[in-house]
Short mmCIF file of C-alpha atoms in Angstrom, two decimals:
data_model
loop_
_atom_site.label_atom_id
_atom_site.label_comp_id
_atom_site.label_asym_id
_atom_site.label_seq_id
_atom_site.Cartn_x
_atom_site.Cartn_y
_atom_site.Cartn_z
CA MET G 27 -37.07 -12.13 -18.38
CA THR G 28 -34.26 -11.84 -15.63
CA GLN G 29 -32.45 -8.81 -15.30
CA LEU G 30 -28.30 -10.18 -15.78
CA LYS G 31 -25.88 -9.43 -13.09
CA ILE G 32 -22.85 -7.49 -14.12
CA ALA G 33 -19.77 -7.17 -10.87
CA ILE G 34 -18.25 -3.77 -11.36
CA GLN G 35 -15.52 -2.45 -8.60
CA GLY G 36 -17.15 0.68 -7.41
CA VAL G 37 -19.91 3.10 -6.35
CA PRO G 38 -22.79 3.34 -8.43
CA GLY G 39 -21.41 6.51 -10.45
CA SER G 40 -18.33 4.66 -11.36
CA PHE G 41 -16.58 4.07 -14.58
CA HIS G 42 -17.21 0.91 -14.34
CA HIS G 43 -20.62 1.79 -14.15
CA GLN G 44 -20.40 4.01 -17.46
CA VAL G 45 -19.41 1.07 -18.89
CA ALA G 46 -22.04 -1.71 -17.46
CA LEU G 47 -25.02 0.75 -19.23
CA ARG G 48 -23.60 0.96 -22.24
CA ASN G 49 -22.46 -2.12 -22.63
CA PHE G 50 -25.10 -4.33 -21.74
CA GLY G 51 -28.45 -1.21 -21.34
CA GLU G 52 -30.26 0.09 -18.40
CA ASP G 53 -32.44 -3.23 -17.16
CA ILE G 54 -29.61 -4.17 -15.54
CA GLU G 55 -28.76 -5.22 -11.58
CA ILE G 56 -25.22 -3.92 -10.83
CA LEU G 57 -23.03 -5.77 -8.16
CA ASP G 58 -20.71 -3.23 -6.61
CA PHE G 59 -17.71 -4.34 -4.75
CA ASP G 60 -14.90 -2.73 -3.27
CA THR G 61 -11.84 -4.52 -4.95
CA PHE G 62 -11.24 -6.20 -8.16
CA PRO G 63 -10.46 -9.36 -7.31
CA SER G 64 -14.18 -9.41 -5.46
CA VAL G 65 -15.28 -8.92 -8.98
CA ALA G 66 -13.83 -12.01 -10.33
CA LYS G 67 -14.53 -13.97 -7.35
CA SER G 68 -18.45 -12.64 -7.96
CA VAL G 69 -18.22 -13.83 -11.83
CA VAL G 70 -16.58 -17.63 -10.77
CA THR G 71 -18.79 -18.48 -8.18
CA GLY G 72 -21.55 -17.62 -10.62
CA GLU G 73 -23.07 -14.49 -8.24
CA ALA G 74 -22.70 -12.12 -11.32
CA ASP G 75 -23.38 -13.19 -15.16
CA PHE G 76 -20.29 -11.10 -15.83
CA GLY G 77 -17.95 -8.77 -14.75
CA ILE G 78 -16.29 -5.26 -15.46
CA MET G 79 -12.92 -4.95 -15.24
CA ALA G 80 -10.61 -1.82 -16.50
CA ILE G 81 -7.47 -3.16 -17.92
CA GLU G 82 -5.45 -0.11 -19.55
CA ASN G 83 -5.64 3.04 -20.47
CA SER G 84 -4.45 5.30 -22.95
CA ILE G 85 -1.96 7.64 -20.69
CA ALA G 86 -0.66 5.66 -17.55
CA GLY G 87 -0.92 2.19 -19.51
CA ALA G 88 -1.91 -0.60 -17.86
CA ILE G 89 -3.77 -1.76 -14.53
CA PHE G 90 -1.86 -4.77 -14.30
CA PRO G 91 -3.22 -6.76 -11.48
CA ASN G 92 -5.80 -7.46 -13.07
CA TYR G 93 -4.39 -9.49 -15.76
CA ASP G 94 -3.11 -10.62 -12.93
CA LEU G 95 -6.26 -11.59 -11.29
CA ILE G 96 -7.97 -12.76 -14.56
CA ASP G 97 -5.27 -15.59 -15.28
CA ARG G 98 -5.63 -17.09 -11.50
CA PHE G 99 -9.01 -16.99 -11.40
CA GLU G 100 -9.47 -18.54 -15.11
CA LEU G 101 -11.65 -16.32 -16.65
CA SER G 102 -12.65 -15.67 -19.98
CA ILE G 103 -12.47 -12.25 -22.13
CA ARG G 104 -15.64 -12.16 -23.98
CA ASP G 105 -15.80 -8.48 -25.18
CA GLU G 106 -13.12 -5.07 -24.50
CA TYR G 107 -14.93 -1.61 -24.26
CA TYR G 108 -12.74 1.73 -25.56
CA LEU G 109 -14.29 4.15 -23.05
CA PRO G 110 -13.67 8.14 -23.31
CA ILE G 111 -12.28 9.41 -19.60
CA GLY G 112 -13.74 12.94 -19.31
CA HIS G 113 -12.47 14.42 -15.30
CA GLN G 114 -14.58 16.52 -14.20
CA PHE G 115 -14.19 18.34 -10.97
CA MET G 116 -16.87 18.61 -8.60
CA ALA G 117 -17.63 19.77 -5.25
CA LEU G 118 -20.84 20.42 -2.86
CA PRO G 119 -22.71 23.10 -4.78
CA GLY G 120 -22.58 27.26 -4.56
CA GLN G 121 -18.41 26.90 -3.77
CA THR G 122 -15.82 28.32 -6.08
CA ILE G 123 -11.98 27.12 -7.03
CA GLU G 124 -10.63 29.46 -4.31
CA ASP G 125 -12.50 27.76 -1.99
CA ILE G 126 -11.19 24.25 -2.39
CA THR G 127 -8.01 23.21 -0.24
CA GLU G 128 -8.56 19.08 -1.44
CA VAL G 129 -8.82 16.94 -3.40
CA ARG G 130 -9.65 13.20 -3.11
CA SER G 131 -8.97 10.96 -6.05
CA HIS G 132 -8.16 7.94 -7.23
CA PRO G 133 -3.95 8.12 -8.29
CA MET G 134 -4.37 7.79 -11.73
CA ALA G 135 -7.04 10.27 -12.22
CA LEU G 136 -4.83 12.57 -10.50
CA LEU G 137 -2.41 11.54 -12.06
CA GLN G 138 -4.10 12.26 -15.30
CA CYS G 139 -5.27 16.19 -14.00
CA LYS G 140 -2.34 16.96 -13.24
CA ALA G 141 -1.15 20.02 -15.54
CA PHE G 142 -4.54 21.65 -14.07
CA PHE G 143 -3.56 20.75 -10.49
CA ALA G 144 0.23 22.77 -11.43
CA GLN G 145 -1.98 26.02 -12.10
CA HIS G 146 -4.07 25.59 -8.96
CA PRO G 147 -1.37 25.11 -5.99
CA HIS G 148 -3.43 25.62 -3.08
CA ILE G 149 -5.43 22.28 -4.02
CA ARG G 150 -3.91 19.82 -1.80
CA LEU G 151 -3.74 16.36 -3.61
CA LYS G 152 -4.36 13.33 -1.71
CA GLU G 153 -5.05 9.79 -3.11
CA ASP G 154 -8.12 7.72 -2.38
CA THR G 155 -9.39 4.60 -3.62
CA ASP G 156 -11.96 5.10 -6.01
CA THR G 157 -13.26 8.68 -7.69
CA ALA G 158 -17.47 8.09 -7.57
CA SER G 159 -17.20 7.10 -3.79
CA VAL G 160 -15.13 10.92 -3.24
CA ALA G 161 -18.76 12.82 -4.24
CA ARG G 162 -20.42 10.05 -2.55
CA ASP G 163 -18.80 11.18 0.72
CA ILE G 164 -18.67 15.11 0.45
CA ALA G 165 -22.54 14.60 -0.25
CA ALA G 166 -22.58 12.37 3.10
CA GLY G 167 -20.31 14.19 4.92
CA ASN G 168 -21.83 17.82 3.57
CA LEU G 169 -17.72 18.10 2.86
CA LYS G 170 -17.11 22.55 2.65
CA GLY G 171 -13.98 22.97 0.81
CA VAL G 172 -13.29 19.39 -0.57
CA ALA G 173 -13.16 18.67 -4.29
CA ALA G 174 -13.89 15.52 -6.08
CA ILE G 175 -12.59 13.96 -9.56
CA ALA G 176 -15.01 12.07 -10.85
CA SER G 177 -17.75 11.51 -13.86
CA SER G 178 -20.69 13.94 -15.29
CA ILE G 179 -22.59 10.55 -13.71
CA ALA G 180 -21.61 10.81 -10.29
CA ALA G 181 -22.31 14.22 -10.22
CA GLY G 182 -26.07 13.71 -11.01
CA ILE G 183 -26.29 10.83 -8.48
CA TYR G 184 -24.47 12.80 -5.72
CA GLY G 185 -25.52 16.57 -6.04
CA MET G 186 -22.24 17.75 -6.58
CA GLU G 187 -21.86 20.81 -8.81
CA ILE G 188 -18.87 20.36 -11.74
CA ILE G 189 -16.93 23.61 -11.17
CA ALA G 190 -13.85 22.87 -13.61
CA SER G 191 -15.17 19.88 -16.67
CA ASP G 192 -12.65 17.91 -18.83
CA ILE G 193 -9.83 18.49 -16.45
CA GLN G 194 -7.49 15.61 -17.83
CA THR G 195 -4.53 17.23 -19.51
CA ILE G 196 -4.84 15.01 -22.28
CA LYS G 197 -8.62 15.27 -24.17
CA ASN G 198 -8.07 11.84 -25.60
CA ASN G 199 -7.89 9.59 -22.98
CA PHE G 200 -9.73 6.53 -23.36
CA THR G 201 -9.80 3.34 -20.82
CA ARG G 202 -9.55 -0.09 -22.16
CA PHE G 203 -12.22 -1.82 -20.27
CA ILE G 204 -12.67 -5.90 -20.74
CA ILE G 205 -15.97 -8.12 -19.92
CA LEU G 206 -14.99 -11.27 -17.76
CA GLN G 207 -16.92 -14.71 -18.51
CA LYS G 208 -16.92 -17.67 -16.37
CA GLU G 209 -17.17 -20.44 -18.85
CA PRO G 210 -14.33 -20.91 -22.07
CA LEU G 211 -15.23 -19.27 -25.29
CA LYS G 212 -16.92 -20.51 -28.07
CA PRO G 213 -14.23 -20.82 -30.83
CA SER G 214 -15.16 -18.58 -33.50
CA THR G 215 -14.12 -17.21 -36.43
CA SER G 216 -15.94 -13.70 -35.97
CA VAL G 217 -13.49 -12.39 -33.69
CA ASN G 218 -9.84 -10.72 -34.89
CA LYS G 219 -7.80 -10.40 -31.35
CA ALA G 220 -6.85 -12.11 -28.58
CA SER G 221 -5.22 -12.16 -24.95
CA THR G 222 -2.58 -14.39 -24.53
CA LYS G 223 -0.05 -15.37 -21.71
CA VAL G 224 2.87 -17.32 -23.13
CA THR G 225 5.68 -18.75 -21.28
CA ILE G 226 9.08 -19.59 -22.54
CA GLN G 227 12.32 -20.81 -22.09
CA ASN G 228 13.98 -17.97 -20.68
CA GLN G 229 17.00 -18.80 -23.32
CA LYS G 230 18.46 -15.31 -24.59
CA GLY G 231 16.51 -14.12 -28.00
CA GLY G 232 13.41 -16.15 -27.83
CA LEU G 233 11.16 -13.32 -27.13
CA ALA G 234 12.83 -12.24 -30.23
CA LYS G 235 12.16 -15.40 -32.11
CA LEU G 236 8.46 -16.05 -31.03
CA LEU G 237 8.29 -12.26 -32.03
CA THR G 238 9.20 -12.82 -35.40
CA LEU G 239 7.00 -15.62 -35.84
CA ILE G 240 4.13 -13.27 -34.84
CA ALA G 241 5.21 -10.65 -37.74
CA ASP G 242 5.72 -13.86 -40.51
CA ASN G 243 2.75 -14.46 -40.21
CA GLU G 244 1.29 -11.06 -40.50
CA ILE G 245 -0.47 -10.71 -37.30
CA ASP G 246 -0.21 -7.29 -35.14
CA LEU G 247 0.80 -7.21 -31.74
CA SER G 248 -1.40 -4.12 -29.71
CA LYS G 249 0.42 -5.01 -26.24
CA ILE G 250 2.79 -7.02 -24.93
CA GLN G 251 3.94 -7.00 -21.39
CA SER G 252 6.43 -9.06 -19.44
CA ILE G 253 5.67 -11.01 -16.16
CA PRO G 254 8.23 -12.54 -13.90
CA VAL G 255 7.14 -16.07 -13.34
CA ILE G 256 8.63 -15.94 -9.83
CA GLU G 257 8.04 -19.81 -8.84
CA LYS G 258 10.20 -20.95 -11.68
CA PRO G 259 12.63 -18.33 -11.85
CA TRP G 260 14.03 -19.96 -14.92
CA GLU G 261 11.05 -19.25 -17.17
CA TYR G 262 9.29 -15.90 -18.64
CA ALA G 263 5.65 -15.21 -18.73
CA PHE G 264 4.32 -12.27 -20.96
CA PHE G 265 0.75 -11.22 -21.57
CA ILE G 266 0.39 -10.87 -25.18
CA ASP G 267 -2.72 -9.21 -27.32
CA LEU G 268 -3.15 -9.96 -31.06
CA VAL G 269 -4.75 -8.72 -33.65
CA PHE G 270 -5.15 -10.09 -36.91
CA GLU G 271 -7.15 -10.44 -39.95
CA ASN G 272 -7.47 -14.30 -40.58
CA TYR G 273 -8.77 -16.82 -37.56
CA THR G 274 -7.25 -19.56 -39.56
CA VAL G 275 -3.72 -18.34 -39.88
CA TYR G 276 -3.92 -16.94 -36.19
CA LYS G 277 -3.97 -20.57 -34.96
CA ASN G 278 -2.00 -22.15 -36.49
CA THR G 279 0.56 -19.42 -35.55
CA ILE G 280 -0.55 -20.73 -31.78
CA GLU G 281 0.16 -23.65 -32.77
CA GLU G 282 3.19 -23.01 -33.59
CA ILE G 283 4.16 -21.39 -30.90
CA GLN G 284 2.75 -24.17 -28.48
CA LEU G 285 5.11 -26.41 -31.01
CA ASN G 286 8.03 -24.35 -30.64
CA PHE G 287 8.56 -21.76 -27.69
CA GLY G 288 6.18 -23.62 -25.04
CA ASP G 289 2.88 -22.76 -23.43
CA VAL G 290 -0.26 -20.95 -24.65
CA LYS G 291 -3.03 -19.81 -22.71
CA ILE G 292 -5.99 -17.59 -24.50
CA ILE G 293 -7.50 -15.17 -22.51
CA GLY G 294 -9.60 -14.06 -24.60
CA GLU G 295 -11.38 -14.11 -28.35
CA TYR G 296 -13.13 -11.20 -29.08
CA LEU G 297 -13.86 -8.81 -31.83
CA SER G 298 -11.43 -5.62 -31.44
CA ARG G 299 -13.41 -2.33 -30.25
CA LYS G 300 -10.97 -0.03 -32.06
CA MET I 27 27.81 17.03 7.53
CA THR I 28 24.23 17.85 6.08
CA GLN I 29 21.84 14.41 6.20
CA LEU I 30 20.22 13.17 2.90
CA LYS I 31 16.94 14.34 2.13
CA ILE I 32 15.08 11.36 0.74
CA ALA I 33 11.72 11.77 -0.32
CA ILE I 34 9.32 8.30 0.01
CA GLN I 35 5.49 8.14 -0.88
CA GLY I 36 4.26 6.90 2.53
CA VAL I 37 4.14 7.64 6.25
CA PRO I 38 7.26 6.19 8.77
CA GLY I 39 6.86 2.28 8.90
CA SER I 40 5.84 2.11 5.12
CA PHE I 41 8.22 -0.48 2.54
CA HIS I 42 9.70 2.77 1.12
CA HIS I 43 10.68 3.99 3.98
CA GLN I 44 12.53 0.66 4.70
CA VAL I 45 14.39 1.36 1.62
CA ALA I 46 15.47 4.20 2.30
CA LEU I 47 17.27 3.25 5.60
CA ARG I 48 18.85 -0.24 3.88
CA ASN I 49 19.88 1.97 0.89
CA PHE I 50 20.85 5.16 2.57
CA GLY I 51 21.86 4.26 6.19
CA GLU I 52 19.83 5.86 9.31
CA ASP I 53 21.41 9.21 9.71
CA ILE I 54 18.78 10.10 6.84
CA GLU I 55 16.07 12.74 6.80
CA ILE I 56 13.10 11.32 5.40
CA LEU I 57 10.58 13.75 3.02
CA ASP I 58 6.99 11.47 2.98
CA PHE I 59 4.13 12.31 0.79
CA ASP I 60 0.93 11.49 -0.23
CA THR I 61 1.67 10.09 -3.73
CA PHE I 62 4.04 9.37 -6.30
CA PRO I 63 4.22 12.32 -8.10
CA SER I 64 4.93 14.34 -5.50
CA VAL I 65 7.98 12.21 -4.85
CA ALA I 66 9.10 13.11 -8.56
CA LYS I 67 8.54 16.84 -7.82
CA SER I 68 10.32 16.95 -4.66
CA VAL I 69 13.33 15.37 -6.32
CA VAL I 70 12.85 18.19 -9.46
CA THR I 71 13.00 21.06 -7.52
CA GLY I 72 15.95 20.07 -5.40
CA GLU I 73 13.66 19.74 -2.08
CA ALA I 74 15.22 15.77 -1.82
CA ASP I 75 18.63 15.00 -2.75
CA PHE I 76 17.31 11.49 -3.93
CA GLY I 77 13.65 10.10 -4.50
CA ILE I 78 12.83 6.08 -3.63
CA MET I 79 10.10 4.39 -6.09
CA ALA I 80 8.35 1.31 -6.42
CA ILE I 81 8.19 0.18 -9.46
CA GLU I 82 7.42 -3.62 -10.12
CA ASN I 83 6.63 -6.64 -7.78
CA SER I 84 7.49 -9.75 -7.99
CA ILE I 85 4.15 -11.13 -8.08
CA ALA I 86 1.33 -8.57 -9.06
CA GLY I 87 3.76 -7.14 -11.48
CA ALA I 88 4.80 -3.70 -12.36
CA ILE I 89 3.74 -0.24 -11.03
CA PHE I 90 2.89 0.86 -14.39
CA PRO I 91 2.57 4.95 -13.68
CA ASN I 92 5.73 5.53 -11.98
CA TYR I 93 7.49 4.18 -15.00
CA ASP I 94 5.27 6.89 -16.95
CA LEU I 95 6.00 9.72 -13.92
CA ILE I 96 10.03 8.84 -14.09
CA ASP I 97 9.74 9.46 -17.86
CA ARG I 98 7.67 12.79 -17.79
CA PHE I 99 9.19 14.52 -14.96
CA GLU I 100 12.88 13.76 -16.78
CA LEU I 101 14.51 11.96 -13.80
CA SER I 102 17.24 9.22 -13.96
CA ILE I 103 17.27 5.90 -12.08
CA ARG I 104 20.28 5.86 -10.00
CA ASP I 105 20.04 2.56 -8.77
CA GLU I 106 18.09 -0.46 -8.01
CA TYR I 107 16.89 -2.40 -4.77
CA TYR I 108 15.05 -5.71 -4.18
CA LEU I 109 13.20 -5.89 -0.73
CA PRO I 110 11.52 -8.93 0.66
CA ILE I 111 8.64 -8.01 1.26
CA GLY I 112 6.76 -9.55 4.52
CA HIS I 113 3.39 -8.72 5.06
CA GLN I 114 2.17 -8.96 8.87
CA PHE I 115 -1.25 -9.10 9.97
CA MET I 116 -1.88 -6.67 12.82
CA ALA I 117 -4.27 -4.59 15.28
CA LEU I 118 -4.43 -3.26 18.51
CA PRO I 119 -2.78 -5.43 21.46
CA GLY I 120 -4.99 -8.03 22.98
CA GLN I 121 -7.22 -9.20 20.38
CA THR I 122 -7.20 -12.87 18.38
CA ILE I 123 -8.24 -13.17 14.89
CA GLU I 124 -11.78 -13.90 15.85
CA ASP I 125 -12.08 -10.39 16.83
CA ILE I 126 -10.87 -9.21 14.34
CA THR I 127 -13.70 -8.21 11.52
CA GLU I 128 -12.03 -5.51 8.55
CA VAL I 129 -8.43 -5.18 7.26
CA ARG I 130 -7.63 -2.13 5.35
CA SER I 131 -4.68 -2.07 2.90
CA HIS I 132 -3.48 -1.19 0.10
CA PRO I 133 -4.79 -3.45 -3.12
CA MET I 134 -1.50 -5.27 -3.91
CA ALA I 135 -0.66 -6.03 -0.18
CA LEU I 136 -4.54 -7.12 -0.22
CA LEU I 137 -3.79 -9.30 -3.50
CA GLN I 138 -0.80 -11.04 -2.24
CA CYS I 139 -2.57 -12.22 1.02
CA LYS I 140 -5.59 -13.49 -0.88
CA ALA I 141 -4.79 -17.31 0.27
CA PHE I 142 -4.53 -15.83 3.94
CA PHE I 143 -8.18 -13.96 3.81
CA ALA I 144 -10.10 -17.01 2.07
CA GLN I 145 -9.40 -19.65 4.90
CA HIS I 146 -10.84 -16.49 7.08
CA PRO I 147 -14.03 -15.34 5.37
CA HIS I 148 -15.35 -12.96 8.30
CA ILE I 149 -13.08 -10.97 7.52
CA ARG I 150 -14.26 -8.47 5.28
CA LEU I 151 -11.66 -6.89 2.98
CA LYS I 152 -11.32 -3.25 2.37
CA GLU I 153 -8.47 -1.13 0.05
CA ASP I 154 -7.13 1.40 1.37
CA THR I 155 -4.40 3.55 -0.12
CA ASP I 156 -1.44 2.25 1.94
CA THR I 157 0.42 -0.43 4.57
CA ALA I 158 1.65 1.30 7.34
CA SER I 159 -0.95 4.55 7.59
CA VAL I 160 -3.83 2.19 8.14
CA ALA I 161 -1.47 0.57 11.28
CA ARG I 162 -1.31 4.64 12.35
CA ASP I 163 -4.81 5.52 11.84
CA ILE I 164 -5.94 2.10 14.23
CA ALA I 165 -3.80 3.36 16.68
CA ALA I 166 -4.52 6.99 16.83
CA GLY I 167 -8.00 6.41 16.44
CA ASN I 168 -8.14 3.07 18.71
CA LEU I 169 -9.98 1.33 16.21
CA LYS I 170 -11.06 -1.96 17.87
CA GLY I 171 -12.20 -5.35 15.53
CA VAL I 172 -9.58 -4.01 12.49
CA ALA I 173 -6.55 -5.01 10.83
CA ALA I 174 -4.12 -3.65 9.19
CA ILE I 175 -1.24 -5.30 6.76
CA ALA I 176 1.77 -3.63 7.13
CA SER I 177 5.75 -3.96 8.14
CA SER I 178 7.05 -5.02 10.86
CA ILE I 179 8.94 -1.57 11.64
CA ALA I 180 4.90 -0.42 10.90
CA ALA I 181 3.72 -2.29 14.20
CA GLY I 182 6.96 -0.74 16.41
CA ILE I 183 6.28 2.46 15.44
CA TYR I 184 3.03 2.34 15.95
CA GLY I 185 2.25 0.10 18.70
CA MET I 186 0.24 -2.82 16.82
CA GLU I 187 0.40 -6.41 17.79
CA ILE I 188 0.98 -9.25 14.94
CA ILE I 189 -1.62 -12.00 14.90
CA ALA I 190 -0.38 -13.40 12.02
CA SER I 191 3.38 -13.02 11.03
CA ASP I 192 4.42 -13.66 6.89
CA ILE I 193 0.72 -13.96 5.28
CA GLN I 194 1.34 -13.12 1.99
CA THR I 195 0.20 -16.22 -0.14
CA ILE I 196 3.83 -16.59 -1.99
CA LYS I 197 6.55 -16.38 0.69
CA ASN I 198 9.57 -15.06 -1.78
CA ASN I 199 8.35 -12.22 -2.73
CA PHE I 200 10.05 -9.24 -3.80
CA THR I 201 9.37 -5.85 -4.69
CA ARG I 202 11.83 -3.85 -6.71
CA PHE I 203 11.95 -0.08 -6.02
CA ILE I 204 14.00 2.34 -8.17
CA ILE I 205 16.59 5.02 -6.38
CA LEU I 206 16.11 8.35 -8.34
CA GLN I 207 18.20 11.63 -9.05
CA LYS I 208 17.31 14.99 -10.69
CA GLU I 209 20.86 15.50 -12.24
CA PRO I 210 21.74 13.68 -15.73
CA LEU I 211 24.05 10.09 -15.24
CA LYS I 212 27.40 9.74 -15.52
CA PRO I 213 28.74 7.43 -18.05
CA SER I 214 30.47 4.73 -16.46
CA THR I 215 31.50 1.57 -17.73
CA SER I 216 31.05 -0.19 -14.17
CA VAL I 217 27.40 -0.59 -15.04
CA ASN I 218 26.01 -4.15 -15.98
CA LYS I 219 22.03 -2.30 -16.29
CA ALA I 220 19.46 0.12 -18.32
CA SER I 221 16.42 1.06 -18.08
CA THR I 222 15.50 2.96 -21.20
CA LYS I 223 12.14 3.43 -23.35
CA VAL I 224 12.25 3.09 -26.98
CA THR I 225 10.12 4.27 -29.20
CA ILE I 226 9.37 2.96 -32.94
CA GLN I 227 7.38 3.18 -36.15
CA ASN I 228 4.56 0.66 -35.97
CA GLN I 229 5.51 -1.33 -38.51
CA LYS I 230 4.25 -5.44 -38.78
CA GLY I 231 7.11 -6.77 -36.85
CA GLY I 232 9.16 -3.80 -35.89
CA LEU I 233 9.54 -4.76 -32.14
CA ALA I 234 10.52 -8.05 -33.84
CA LYS I 235 13.56 -6.90 -35.36
CA LEU I 236 14.32 -4.25 -32.20
CA LEU I 237 14.51 -7.83 -30.08
CA THR I 238 16.87 -10.07 -32.49
CA LEU I 239 19.56 -6.81 -32.87
CA ILE I 240 18.85 -6.99 -29.20
CA ALA I 241 19.51 -10.94 -28.81
CA ASP I 242 22.11 -10.96 -31.61
CA ASN I 243 24.43 -8.45 -29.09
CA GLU I 244 23.73 -10.92 -26.46
CA ILE I 245 22.04 -8.66 -24.20
CA ASP I 246 19.28 -9.73 -22.34
CA LEU I 247 15.91 -8.52 -21.47
CA SER I 248 14.82 -8.31 -18.43
CA LYS I 249 11.17 -6.46 -18.77
CA ILE I 250 9.17 -5.59 -21.43
CA GLN I 251 5.83 -3.57 -21.50
CA SER I 252 4.56 -1.48 -24.56
CA ILE I 253 2.98 1.67 -23.90
CA PRO I 254 0.48 3.50 -26.44
CA VAL I 255 1.48 6.61 -27.32
CA ILE I 256 -1.84 8.56 -27.65
CA GLU I 257 -0.76 11.91 -29.43
CA LYS I 258 0.81 10.13 -31.96
CA PRO I 259 -1.10 6.84 -32.74
CA TRP I 260 1.45 5.49 -35.35
CA GLU I 261 3.76 5.62 -32.95
CA TYR I 262 4.44 2.61 -30.58
CA ALA I 263 6.96 3.40 -27.45
CA PHE I 264 7.94 0.66 -24.62
CA PHE I 265 9.79 0.45 -20.90
CA ILE I 266 12.84 -2.28 -22.06
CA ASP I 267 15.05 -2.46 -19.12
CA LEU I 268 18.52 -4.19 -20.58
CA VAL I 269 21.13 -6.33 -18.57
CA PHE I 270 24.16 -6.84 -20.49
CA GLU I 271 28.54 -8.07 -19.66
CA ASN I 272 30.24 -5.59 -22.18
CA TYR I 273 29.33 -1.58 -21.73
CA THR I 274 30.98 -0.87 -24.70
CA VAL I 275 28.44 -3.75 -26.84
CA TYR I 276 25.89 -2.10 -24.95
CA LYS I 277 26.41 1.27 -26.37
CA ASN I 278 26.60 0.13 -29.78
CA THR I 279 23.47 -1.65 -29.47
CA ILE I 280 21.91 1.52 -28.46
CA GLU I 281 23.78 3.84 -31.35
CA GLU I 282 22.45 1.03 -33.88
CA ILE I 283 18.55 1.37 -32.68
CA GLN I 284 18.93 4.89 -33.05
CA LEU I 285 20.11 4.27 -36.58
CA ASN I 286 17.58 1.86 -37.14
CA PHE I 287 15.34 2.23 -35.42
CA GLY I 288 13.83 5.61 -34.18
CA ASP I 289 14.40 7.22 -30.39
CA VAL I 290 15.94 5.69 -27.39
CA LYS I 291 16.28 7.89 -24.62
CA ILE I 292 18.37 6.14 -21.21
CA ILE I 293 16.59 6.62 -18.44
CA GLY I 294 18.94 4.90 -15.91
CA GLU I 295 22.15 3.19 -16.11
CA TYR I 296 23.07 1.00 -13.10
CA LEU I 297 24.79 -1.96 -11.70
CA SER I 298 21.90 -5.20 -11.18
CA ARG I 299 20.91 -5.91 -7.51
CA LYS I 300 19.62 -9.09 -8.58
#
C-alpha cells in the first residue's frame, strides 16, 4: 500500500509533525515546508494527500492568516485535533541554565513561557520562525549558550538535553490543528461541527440578527472572527465555527442565513474533538 | 525639551519606525526591540513614553497575540494609525530579478505578495522574523542572489536597490497600528471609538443578546474576536471595537453590559482615524 503523504509546516520534531503521527499513524511520508502557503499549495496540487495547520491556540488565540489561506486556496477542513503543548527548554548536553545567555523560538512559544523567562532575566529572548528548527540549528552548529523551546520529540531527534520541562505559564495549553484536503466534503449526518465564512451587508445590527438566528436554532458558536473585506468595503465577513446537535437543523439554519443575510461558504463539516 | 522615547518592534526602516515618525514627528528617540512583549514591557517600566504595535492588517486580519499582550500588561490604547503598506522587492545594487534565487521576509509580507512570486517560481520563499532586518542583513553580509521585501525607507537606510515596486497583490493594503501608553485613560467626550474586552457567561445566545443591545443603541461594531478563557472554561471573552457618535450613549451601553452580561474592560478610547 502506498504511504499517505502529509504536508506539514516546520521541520521533523515540530508540533505539526506530532499531530501528523497521532492523526495518521507512523506509516506516513512527511512533506515538510517552510511556510503555511506552501503547505496549502501542496494539497491543492495533489503533491500531498492531506495538510496539517495549526489554527488556534488556547492561550494566544487564532493563528489568523491560516483561515485566510484555507479560504483562498479553496481547501476543505476534514477534521480537527487538539494537541496538548508542552514547551521544553533545551540546549546542548552538559549545560545548566546559568550557561544559557539566549533562547530562540517562535514568538508564540516565547509568549507562552514569559513567566519562566521573567525569572531568568539574564536570558535574552530572540524570535525565530519555528520551534524545532532552532534545536536542529543549535545541534548542527554546536552552539553553546543558546537554548531552544521545543517538543520532547525534537530533543530526541536532535540530541538536545532538556534543562527545564513544561515551562509554559499555563499548564493546560492546547493548540487546535486542522486537517485539510483538496476534495469538497461529502455531506454526512455524523458530524456536529462546521467551519464557515459568512459575508453580510454591513448594516447596523446585521451581526446581532445573524447570531440571534443561530442561537434561536440552539446552535452554539465556538469561534468568531471578523475579517475586513477590503475589495468591498460595504461588506463584512466573519469566520464562524458552529457546534450543533442536529444536522438537519444546522442545514436549515445555513439555508435561512443564505436567504436573509448573504453568503455562507462551508469550509468544513467534521466531528468536534474537544 | 527632552525627546519622546518611542518603543517599536523591528529595526530602523521597519513599518513600525514609519508609524513612529508620522505620528510623533522626526524629533524622537526610537527604542527598537526584537519582540512585541519587549515593547509592552518598556512601556510598563517607563523606559519608553509610548509604544507602537501593529494590530490588524486589512488583508490577513488580526495580529492577535498583541491584543493579549496589551490586556496582560494592562496598557492603554491612546490612538490608532492606518499605514498604507507598500512592499518593495529589493536586493544589492546591480542585480536583476533573474539573479535572485531566494527572498526572505515576514510571513505576512510573503503572503501579501504571493501573486507576484507565483509569476517568479525560481525564487524560493523563506520566512524570517522581520522585513527591514533582512535588508540590513543582506547589506551587512553582501549577500548576492538574496532579496528582501521591505519599505522604501529601509532601502534608503541600507543602500538596497528596489527591483520591483509595490509588489503586494492587493494595492489598497493598510495595516492598523495602535499607540500605547502606561497611564489609564482620561475620560474625554471627543472620542468616538473604543477597544474593549468583554467577558460573558457561555450561555447559549449570550453573544447574540450582547450584540443586539449594542445595535439597539446605534453603536457600530468595527471588530470582534473570540478568545478562549482557558482558566475558566465556562466563560467566553471577546475583544470588541465599538464606533459611536454619542459618548454618553456609549458610556450608558457599557454600564448596561456590566449589569446584564458580565465584565467589560476598556482598553482604549480614542478618535477613529479611518
